Coordinates of C-alpha atoms in Angstrom, one line a residue:
X1 CA 35.9 24.0 60.7
X2 CA 32.6 25.8 60.1
X3 CA 34.4 29.1 59.6
X4 CA 36.8 27.6 57.0
X5 CA 33.9 26.0 55.2
X6 CA 31.9 29.2 55.3
X7 CA 34.8 31.2 53.8
X8 CA 35.3 28.6 51.1
X9 CA 31.6 28.6 50.3
X10 CA 31.2 32.4 50.2
X11 CA 34.3 32.9 48.0
X12 CA 34.2 29.8 45.8
X13 CA 30.6 28.5 45.4
X14 CA 29.8 31.0 42.7
X15 CA 32.7 30.0 40.5
X16 CA 32.0 26.3 40.9
X17 CA 28.3 26.8 40.0
X18 CA 29.4 28.8 36.9
X19 CA 31.7 25.9 35.9
X20 CA 28.7 23.5 36.2
X21 CA 26.7 25.7 33.9
X22 CA 29.5 26.0 31.4
X23 CA 29.9 22.2 31.3
X24 CA 26.1 21.9 30.7
X25 CA 26.3 24.3 27.8
X26 CA 29.3 22.5 26.2
X27 CA 27.6 19.1 26.6
X28 CA 24.3 20.3 25.0
X29 CA 26.2 22.0 22.2
X30 CA 28.3 18.9 21.5
X31 CA 25.2 16.7 21.5
X32 CA 23.1 18.9 19.1
X33 CA 26.0 20.3 17.0
X34 CA 25.2 18.2 14.0
X35 CA 21.5 19.1 14.2
X36 CA 22.2 22.8 14.3
X37 CA 23.2 22.6 10.6
X38 CA 19.5 22.1 9.9
X39 CA 18.5 25.2 11.9
X40 CA 15.6 26.0 9.5
X41 CA 13.7 23.0 10.9
X42 CA 13.8 24.6 14.4
X43 CA 13.0 28.2 13.3
X44 CA 9.2 28.0 13.5
X45 CA 9.1 26.2 16.9
X46 CA 11.6 28.8 18.2
X47 CA 9.6 31.7 16.9
X48 CA 6.4 30.2 18.4
X49 CA 8.2 29.8 21.7
X50 CA 9.3 33.4 21.8
X51 CA 5.8 34.5 20.8
X52 CA 4.3 32.4 23.6
X53 CA 6.7 33.9 26.1
X54 CA 6.1 37.4 24.8
X55 CA 2.3 36.9 25.1
X56 CA 2.7 35.7 28.7
X57 CA 4.8 38.7 29.7
X58 CA 2.8 41.3 27.9
X59 CA -0.6 40.1 29.3
X60 CA 0.4 39.2 32.8
X61 CA 1.7 41.3 35.6
X62 CA 5.5 41.1 35.7
X63 CA 6.6 41.7 39.3
X64 CA 7.9 40.3 42.5
X65 CA 5.3 37.9 43.8
X66 CA 6.5 35.5 46.5
X67 CA 8.5 37.5 49.1
X68 CA 11.1 37.3 50.5
X69 CA 12.2 34.4 48.4
X70 CA 12.5 36.4 45.2
X71 CA 14.3 39.4 46.7
X72 CA 16.7 37.0 48.5
X73 CA 17.6 35.4 45.2
X74 CA 18.2 38.9 43.7
X75 CA 20.4 39.9 46.7
X76 CA 22.6 36.9 46.1
X77 CA 22.9 37.8 42.4
X78 CA 23.8 41.3 43.4
X79 CA 26.6 40.1 45.6
X80 CA 27.9 37.8 42.9
X81 CA 27.9 40.7 40.6
X82 CA 29.5 43.3 42.9
X83 CA 31.9 41.2 44.9
X84 CA 31.9 37.7 43.4
X85 CA 30.7 36.3 46.8
X86 CA 27.8 33.8 47.3
X87 CA 26.1 35.6 50.1
X88 CA 22.5 36.6 50.9
X89 CA 23.4 40.1 52.1
X90 CA 20.4 41.9 53.5
X91 CA 22.0 45.2 54.5
X92 CA 24.4 47.3 52.4
X93 CA 25.0 51.0 51.9
X94 CA 26.1 53.0 48.9
X95 CA 28.6 55.8 49.2
X96 CA 31.9 56.9 47.5
X97 CA 30.3 55.5 44.3
X98 CA 30.3 51.9 45.5
X99 CA 28.4 49.4 47.7
X100 CA 29.6 48.3 51.1
X101 CA 28.1 45.0 52.5
X102 CA 27.2 45.1 56.2
X103 CA 26.4 41.4 56.7
X104 CA 27.2 38.1 55.1
X105 CA 25.1 34.9 55.3
X106 CA 24.8 31.6 53.4
X107 CA 21.9 31.6 51.0
X108 CA 19.1 29.1 51.8
X109 CA 18.6 28.4 48.1
X110 CA 21.0 26.9 45.5
X111 CA 23.0 29.3 43.4
X112 CA 22.2 28.6 39.7
X113 CA 19.3 31.0 39.4
X114 CA 21.2 33.9 41.1
X115 CA 24.2 33.1 39.0
X116 CA 22.1 33.3 35.8
X117 CA 20.7 36.6 37.1
X118 CA 24.3 37.8 37.7
X119 CA 25.2 36.9 34.1
X120 CA 22.3 39.2 32.9
X121 CA 23.6 41.8 35.3
X122 CA 27.0 41.5 33.6
X123 CA 25.4 42.5 30.3
X124 CA 22.9 45.2 31.3
X125 CA 24.2 46.4 34.7
X126 CA 22.7 45.6 38.0
X127 CA 19.0 46.0 37.4
X128 CA 16.1 44.8 39.5
X129 CA 14.4 43.3 36.4
X130 CA 17.3 41.0 35.5
X131 CA 15.6 37.9 37.0
X132 CA 12.6 38.5 34.7
X133 CA 14.9 38.2 31.7
X134 CA 16.1 34.8 33.0
X135 CA 12.5 33.7 33.4
X136 CA 11.6 34.9 30.0
X137 CA 14.4 32.7 28.6
X138 CA 13.3 29.8 30.7
X139 CA 9.7 30.1 29.6
X140 CA 10.8 30.3 26.0
X141 CA 12.9 27.1 26.5
X142 CA 9.9 25.4 28.2
X143 CA 7.7 26.1 25.2
X144 CA 10.4 24.8 22.8
X145 CA 11.0 21.6 24.8
X146 CA 7.2 21.1 24.8
X147 CA 7.1 21.3 21.0
X148 CA 10.0 18.8 20.8
X149 CA 8.1 16.5 23.2
X150 CA 4.9 16.8 21.1
X151 CA 6.8 16.1 17.9
X152 CA 8.2 12.9 19.4
X153 CA 5.2 11.5 21.2
X154 CA 2.0 12.9 19.6
X155 CA 0.4 11.9 16.4
X156 CA 0.8 14.3 13.4
X157 CA -2.9 13.9 12.7
X158 CA -3.5 16.6 15.3
X159 CA -2.4 20.2 15.2
X160 CA 0.1 19.2 17.9
X161 CA 2.2 22.4 17.9
X162 CA -0.8 24.7 18.3
X163 CA -2.4 22.5 20.9
X164 CA 0.8 22.4 22.9
X165 CA 1.1 26.2 22.8
X166 CA -2.5 26.7 23.9
X167 CA -2.3 24.0 26.6
X168 CA 0.6 25.7 28.3
X169 CA -0.6 29.3 27.6
X170 CA -3.9 28.6 29.3
X171 CA -2.3 27.6 32.6
X172 CA -2.5 30.5 35.1
X173 CA 0.0 28.9 37.5
X174 CA 2.5 28.7 34.7
X175 CA 2.1 32.3 33.5
X176 CA 2.0 33.7 37.1
X177 CA 5.2 32.0 38.1
X178 CA 6.9 32.7 34.8
X179 CA 6.4 36.5 35.2
X180 CA 7.8 36.4 38.8
X181 CA 11.4 36.7 40.0
X182 CA 11.4 33.2 41.4
X183 CA 13.4 30.1 40.3
X184 CA 10.4 27.9 39.6
X185 CA 10.5 28.3 35.8
X186 CA 14.2 27.7 35.8
X187 CA 13.7 24.5 37.8
X188 CA 10.9 23.4 35.4
X189 CA 13.1 24.0 32.4
X190 CA 16.0 21.9 33.6
X191 CA 13.7 19.2 35.0
X192 CA 11.9 18.9 31.7
X193 CA 15.2 18.8 29.7
X194 CA 16.5 16.1 32.1
X195 CA 13.4 14.0 31.5
X196 CA 13.8 14.3 27.7
X197 CA 17.5 13.4 27.8
X198 CA 16.9 10.5 30.2
X199 CA 14.2 9.0 28.0
X200 CA 16.5 9.4 25.0
X201 CA 19.5 7.8 26.7
X202 CA 17.4 4.8 27.9
X203 CA 16.5 4.3 24.2
X204 CA 19.8 5.0 22.5
X205 CA 22.5 4.5 25.1
X206 CA 24.7 7.2 23.6
X207 CA 27.6 8.5 25.7
X208 CA 27.1 12.1 24.6
X209 CA 23.5 11.9 25.7
X210 CA 24.6 10.5 29.1
X211 CA 27.1 13.3 29.5
X212 CA 24.5 16.0 28.7
X213 CA 22.1 14.3 31.1
X214 CA 24.6 14.3 34.0
X215 CA 25.4 18.0 33.7
X216 CA 21.7 18.9 33.2
X217 CA 20.8 17.0 36.4
X218 CA 23.6 18.9 38.1
X219 CA 22.0 22.2 37.0
X220 CA 18.6 20.9 37.9
X221 CA 19.8 20.2 41.5
X222 CA 21.5 23.6 41.6
X223 CA 18.2 25.3 41.3
X224 CA 16.1 23.5 44.0
X225 CA 17.5 21.4 46.8
X226 CA 14.8 18.7 46.5
X227 CA 15.6 18.2 42.8
X228 CA 18.8 16.3 43.9
X229 CA 16.5 13.3 44.4
X230 CA 16.2 13.0 40.7
X231 CA 19.9 11.9 40.5
X232 CA 19.0 8.9 42.6
X233 CA 16.1 7.9 40.3
X234 CA 18.2 8.4 37.2
X235 CA 21.3 6.8 38.6
X236 CA 19.5 3.7 39.7
X237 CA 17.8 3.2 36.3
X238 CA 21.1 3.7 34.4
X239 CA 22.9 1.3 36.7
X240 CA 20.1 -1.2 36.3
X241 CA 20.2 -0.9 32.5
X242 CA 24.0 -0.7 31.9
X243 CA 25.6 -2.3 34.9
X244 CA 28.5 -0.8 36.8
X245 CA 31.2 -1.5 34.2
X246 CA 29.7 0.6 31.5
X247 CA 29.1 3.7 33.6
X248 CA 31.8 6.5 33.1
X249 CA 32.6 6.9 36.8
X250 CA 35.1 9.7 36.2
X251 CA 32.2 11.7 34.6
X252 CA 29.9 10.8 37.5
X253 CA 32.6 11.9 40.0
X254 CA 33.0 15.2 38.2
X255 CA 29.3 15.8 38.3
X256 CA 29.2 15.1 42.1
X257 CA 32.1 17.4 42.6
X258 CA 30.1 20.2 40.9
X259 CA 27.4 19.6 43.6
X260 CA 29.8 20.5 46.4
X261 CA 28.2 24.0 46.9
X262 CA 24.8 22.3 47.5
X263 CA 26.2 19.9 50.1
X264 CA 28.1 22.7 51.8
X265 CA 25.2 25.1 51.9
X266 CA 22.9 22.4 53.3
X267 CA 25.4 21.7 56.0
X268 CA 25.9 25.3 56.9
X269 CA 22.2 26.1 57.0
X270 CA 20.9 22.8 58.4
X271 CA 17.9 23.4 60.7
X272 CA 16.8 26.6 59.1
X273 CA 13.3 25.4 58.2
X274 CA 10.1 27.4 58.4
X275 CA 8.0 24.8 60.2
X276 CA 6.4 26.0 63.5
X277 CA 7.9 24.6 66.7
X278 CA 6.7 21.1 67.5
X279 CA 5.5 20.5 63.9
X280 CA 7.7 18.3 61.7
X281 CA 8.7 19.7 58.4
X282 CA 7.6 16.5 56.6
X283 CA 5.2 13.9 57.9
X284 CA 2.7 11.3 56.6
X285 CA 0.0 13.0 58.6
X286 CA 0.5 16.2 56.6
X287 CA 0.0 14.2 53.4
X288 CA -3.3 12.9 54.5
X289 CA -4.5 16.3 55.7
X290 CA -3.6 18.0 52.4
X291 CA -5.1 15.5 50.0
X292 CA -8.6 17.2 50.2
X293 CA -7.2 20.6 49.4
X294 CA -5.1 19.2 46.6
X295 CA -8.0 17.5 44.8
X296 CA -10.2 20.5 45.2
X297 CA -7.6 22.9 43.7
X298 CA -6.4 20.5 41.0
X299 CA -9.7 19.0 39.8
X300 CA -12.7 20.9 41.1
X301 CA -12.0 24.6 41.3
X302 CA -13.0 26.1 37.8
X303 CA -11.8 29.6 38.8
X304 CA -8.6 28.7 40.4
X305 CA -4.9 28.8 39.2
X306 CA -5.0 25.3 37.5
X307 CA -6.6 24.2 34.2
X308 CA -8.7 21.5 35.8
X309 CA -10.2 20.1 32.5
X310 CA -6.7 19.4 31.2
X311 CA -5.8 17.8 34.6
X312 CA -8.7 15.4 34.3
X313 CA -7.6 14.6 30.7
X314 CA -4.0 14.2 32.0
X315 CA -5.1 11.6 34.5
X316 CA -6.7 9.7 31.6
X317 CA -3.6 10.1 29.5
X318 CA -1.5 8.6 32.3
X319 CA -3.8 5.7 32.6
X320 CA -3.5 5.2 28.8
X321 CA 0.2 5.4 28.8
X322 CA 1.1 3.2 31.7
X323 CA 0.7 -0.1 29.9
X324 CA 3.0 1.1 27.1
X325 CA 5.7 2.6 29.3
X326 CA 9.2 1.3 29.1
X327 CA 11.7 1.6 31.9
X328 CA 12.5 5.2 31.3
X329 CA 8.9 6.3 31.3
X330 CA 8.2 4.3 34.5
X331 CA 11.1 5.9 36.3
X332 CA 9.9 9.4 35.3
X333 CA 6.4 8.5 36.5
X334 CA 7.8 7.2 39.8
X335 CA 9.7 10.4 40.3
X336 CA 6.7 12.6 39.6
X337 CA 4.7 10.5 42.1
X338 CA 7.4 10.8 44.7
X339 CA 7.6 14.6 44.1
X340 CA 3.8 14.9 44.6
X341 CA 4.0 12.9 47.8
X342 CA 6.9 15.0 49.0
X343 CA 5.0 18.2 48.4
X344 CA 1.8 17.0 50.1
X345 CA 3.8 15.7 53.1
X346 CA 5.3 19.2 53.7
X347 CA 3.8 20.9 56.7
X348 CA 2.4 23.7 54.5
X349 CA 1.7 21.6 51.4
X350 CA -1.6 23.3 50.4
X351 CA -1.9 23.2 46.6
X352 CA -4.2 26.2 46.5
X353 CA -2.3 28.5 48.8
X354 CA -0.7 31.6 47.0
X355 CA 2.8 30.8 48.2
X356 CA 2.6 27.0 47.5
X357 CA 1.1 26.8 44.0
X358 CA 4.5 27.3 42.5
X359 CA 5.7 24.1 44.1
X360 CA 3.0 22.1 42.3
X361 CA 3.9 23.7 38.9
X362 CA 5.8 20.6 37.5
X363 CA 2.8 18.3 38.4
X364 CA 0.4 20.6 36.7
X365 CA 2.5 21.0 33.5
X366 CA 3.0 17.3 33.3
X367 CA -0.8 16.7 33.5
X368 CA -1.3 19.3 30.8
X369 CA 1.1 17.5 28.5
X370 CA -0.4 14.1 29.3
X371 CA -3.8 15.6 28.3
X372 CA -2.4 16.1 24.9
X373 CA -1.1 12.5 24.9
X374 CA -4.7 11.3 25.7
X375 CA -6.1 13.3 22.8
X376 CA -3.4 11.8 20.6
X377 CA -4.4 8.3 21.7
X378 CA -8.0 8.9 20.7
X379 CA -7.2 11.1 17.6
X380 CA -9.7 9.1 15.4
X381 CA -12.5 10.5 17.6
X382 CA -11.1 14.1 17.7
X383 CA -12.2 16.7 15.2
X384 CA -9.2 19.1 14.6
X385 CA -11.0 22.4 14.3
X386 CA -13.3 21.5 17.1
X387 CA -10.6 20.7 19.6
X388 CA -8.7 23.9 18.6
X389 CA -11.9 25.9 19.3
X390 CA -12.3 24.3 22.7
X391 CA -8.7 25.1 23.6
X392 CA -9.1 28.7 22.6
X393 CA -12.2 29.0 24.8
X394 CA -10.4 27.4 27.7
X395 CA -7.5 29.8 27.1
X396 CA -9.9 32.8 27.3
X397 CA -11.4 31.4 30.5
X398 CA -8.2 30.7 32.4
X399 CA -6.3 33.7 31.1
X400 CA -8.7 36.0 33.0
X401 CA -7.3 34.5 36.2
X402 CA -3.7 35.0 35.1
X403 CA -4.3 38.6 34.2
X404 CA -6.1 39.6 37.4
X405 CA -3.8 37.4 39.5
X406 CA -5.9 37.1 42.7
X407 CA -3.5 34.5 43.8
X408 CA -0.7 37.0 44.5
X409 CA -2.6 40.2 45.2
X410 CA -4.0 38.7 48.4
X411 CA -0.5 38.5 49.9
X412 CA 0.1 41.4 52.2
X413 CA 3.8 41.5 51.7
X414 CA 3.4 41.6 47.9
X415 CA 1.1 44.6 48.1
X416 CA 3.5 46.3 50.5
X417 CA 6.5 45.9 48.2
X418 CA 4.4 47.2 45.2
X419 CA 3.5 50.3 47.1
X420 CA 7.2 50.8 48.0
X421 CA 8.1 50.4 44.4
X422 CA 5.6 53.1 43.4
X423 CA 7.2 55.4 45.9
X424 CA 10.7 54.7 44.7
X425 CA 9.7 55.4 41.1
X426 CA 8.3 58.8 42.1
X427 CA 10.5 60.0 44.9
X428 CA 13.4 57.5 45.3
X429 CA 16.9 59.0 45.5
X430 CA 20.0 56.8 45.3
X431 CA 21.7 58.6 48.1
X432 CA 19.0 58.0 50.6
X433 CA 19.4 55.5 53.5
X434 CA 16.3 53.3 54.0
X435 CA 15.4 51.7 57.3
X436 CA 13.1 48.7 57.2
X437 CA 12.4 45.6 59.3
X438 CA 13.2 43.5 56.2
X439 CA 16.0 45.5 54.6
X440 CA 16.8 42.8 52.1
X441 CA 13.6 43.7 50.2
X442 CA 15.1 47.1 49.5
X443 CA 18.8 46.3 49.2
X444 CA 17.9 43.8 46.5
X445 CA 16.7 46.8 44.5
X446 CA 20.1 48.5 44.7
X447 CA 19.2 50.8 47.6
X448 CA 21.1 51.5 50.8
X449 CA 19.1 49.7 53.4
X450 CA 19.6 48.8 57.1
X451 CA 17.4 47.3 59.8
X452 CA 15.8 49.2 62.6
X453 CA 18.1 47.4 65.1
X454 CA 21.1 48.4 63.1
X455 CA 20.1 52.0 63.2
X456 CA 19.5 51.8 66.9
X457 CA 22.8 50.2 67.7
X458 CA 24.9 52.7 65.7
X459 CA 22.6 55.7 65.7
X460 CA 25.2 58.4 66.4
X461 CA 27.4 57.2 63.6
X462 CA 24.6 57.2 61.0
X463 CA 23.3 60.6 62.1
X464 CA 26.8 62.1 61.8
X465 CA 27.1 60.7 58.3
X466 CA 23.7 62.2 57.3
X467 CA 24.7 65.6 58.7
X468 CA 28.0 65.5 56.8
X469 CA 26.3 64.5 53.5
X470 CA 27.4 60.9 53.2
X471 CA 23.7 60.0 52.8
X472 CA 20.8 62.0 51.7
X473 CA 17.6 61.4 53.7
X474 CA 16.9 58.8 56.3
X475 CA 13.7 57.1 55.1
X476 CA 11.8 54.9 57.4
X477 CA 9.7 52.2 55.6
X478 CA 7.6 50.5 58.2
X479 CA 4.2 49.7 59.6
X480 CA 2.0 51.7 61.9
X481 CA 3.6 49.6 64.7
X482 CA 7.2 50.4 63.8
X483 CA 8.9 52.6 66.4
X484 CA 12.2 54.3 66.0
X485 CA 13.6 56.4 68.8
X486 CA 16.0 59.2 68.3
X487 CA 16.4 62.9 67.6
X488 CA 14.2 62.8 64.6
X489 CA 11.4 65.0 63.2
X490 CA 9.0 62.5 61.5
X491 CA 7.7 63.6 58.2
X492 CA 5.2 61.2 56.6
X493 CA 5.7 60.9 52.9
X494 CA 3.3 58.1 52.0
X495 CA 0.8 55.9 53.7
X496 CA -1.2 52.9 52.5
X497 CA -3.6 50.6 54.2
X498 CA -2.6 47.0 53.8
X499 CA -5.3 45.4 56.0
X500 CA -7.9 47.0 58.3
X501 CA -5.4 46.6 61.2
X502 CA -2.1 47.2 59.3
X503 CA -0.8 50.3 57.5
X504 CA 2.4 51.0 55.5
X505 CA 4.0 54.3 56.3
X506 CA 7.0 55.8 54.5
X507 CA 8.4 58.6 56.5
X508 CA 11.5 60.9 56.3
X509 CA 13.4 61.1 59.5
X510 CA 14.6 64.7 59.5
X511 CA 17.8 64.8 61.5
X512 CA 18.3 67.9 63.7
X513 CA 21.5 69.7 62.8
X514 CA 24.4 69.4 65.1
X515 CA 24.6 72.4 67.6
X516 CA 27.0 75.1 66.4
X517 CA 30.2 75.3 68.3
X518 CA 30.6 78.5 70.4
X519 CA 32.7 81.2 69.0
X520 CA 35.7 81.8 71.2
X521 CA 37.4 85.1 70.5
X522 CA 41.1 84.8 69.8
X523 CA 43.5 85.7 72.7
X524 CA 44.8 89.3 72.6
X525 CA 48.1 89.8 70.8
X526 CA 51.1 90.3 73.2
X527 CA 52.3 93.9 73.5
X528 CA 55.2 94.9 71.3
X529 CA 58.6 94.7 73.1
X530 CA 60.3 98.1 73.8
X531 CA 63.3 98.8 71.7
X532 CA 66.6 98.2 73.5
X533 CA 68.2 101.4 74.8
X534 CA 70.7 103.0 72.5
X535 CA 74.3 102.4 73.6
X536 CA 76.0 105.3 75.3
X537 CA 78.2 107.5 73.0
X538 CA 81.8 106.5 73.1
X539 CA 84.4 109.2 73.8
X540 CA 86.4 110.2 70.8
X541 CA 90.1 110.4 71.7
X542 CA 91.8 113.7 70.8
X543 CA 93.7 113.9 67.6
X544 CA 97.4 113.7 68.0
X545 CA 99.2 117.1 67.7
X546 CA 100.7 118.0 64.4
X547 CA 104.5 118.3 64.5
X548 CA 105.8 121.1 62.3
X549 CA 109.5 121.0 61.7
X550 CA 111.2 124.4 61.4
X551 CA 113.1 125.2 58.2
X552 CA 116.7 125.4 58.3

């Protein structure tokens, strides 16, 4: 059973996820088709959105940041591009002008972000920077949705577009994750769009809005597993509002069918959590233990990854908005509270940890927007030019953190991969075969990469292929503790200290040539056979006598 499900997932999950994304595009186009005729009204917000995204990418380091999550996503995208298979392949080799996968495994993340990366691959070729193109588009979309939210919910007495742009641009956690290769911005975009569509449907009850909402929620759940909980919140609210008879169950069934890759992947990878042995993945005890770190990071650390002043104002904005909230707003607030509780109850739910800040990104962005709502509610006491000046100063203060990015540079694995990238730009050759304890971090970049164990198990075969020119060099990318046994002459090409106890070493494993075969002289040619003896001469019989007749 598992083998059949595994084969079906590997070969069909990518196509089904693509179908879900196409349904989303059609539903959104059909919903806003009439408004596209007035495109000039959206030109300025779109240009500002592109400008905000460009500012973020030009001023902030654009690189892989949380490993191995980001390289795993890129590996899945590469497999979708090369073979149409939804697999997190960590080892593959390149020869005969094509790639050959050496392992197949079910991805531990949903497929929409790798699929979008594969679509970028389809346009520009398989490039390591394709996920950054996806995140640029998602950041642009997030700015655009924020402007739409501000136009709908903020007073025009304030410079709401500029304030929204500054509020998001000053958030270090937003810019740092936007310029990574992770799926967090993609999840934020689809979650934000789902909230806007949900609020609109609860006010209008239009079928086209509901259809767009369903397919947007499918895409939202196809980016992060925990986002599927939003379907329960939205579904319960719609059922409460409309009753079961008004719900288009065929559309709901179609949306659930598009979620089959998520259910199959969860079933096939169940139990693959990162919690230590004996520590539950989620527990109320974790939530209590992480509350102190959360409040410190979110509200009291002025030189951290969060805009704490906007967070305080966001809390005031929530307190202001709660008495005015209708059913849709209450459901959204309940979902955000559930999400925060879920994050804090995780066994590693530290809001200030470099690998965990990305998880708290939706909460931070929501508080930033609610800070603007608070200013809008007290607009009679707000001086326009003064608040703009304050926001510019806050942008200058927080942007220093985003530029220097101490959040990610303290991660040893991130520093390691950046050193490897520097080496590849200077001395990388496509025909080389790389050996690494985490080969997926190199195969994701389009390189031939295998693990140390794989080399050990089939050492003779790989050595023979190197001698015969199938690969160029054998390059070992490892630590000072990495040991590879074999007939190699180790030539260190690059070394970098990662910590006082740990060192990255990039070495060429020079393979000894195969011993020359002994020269065996050819056997002597056989002696020429003597010519056969001439036959004895035959006796010539005497000529018959000539008879002469006498004349008469």
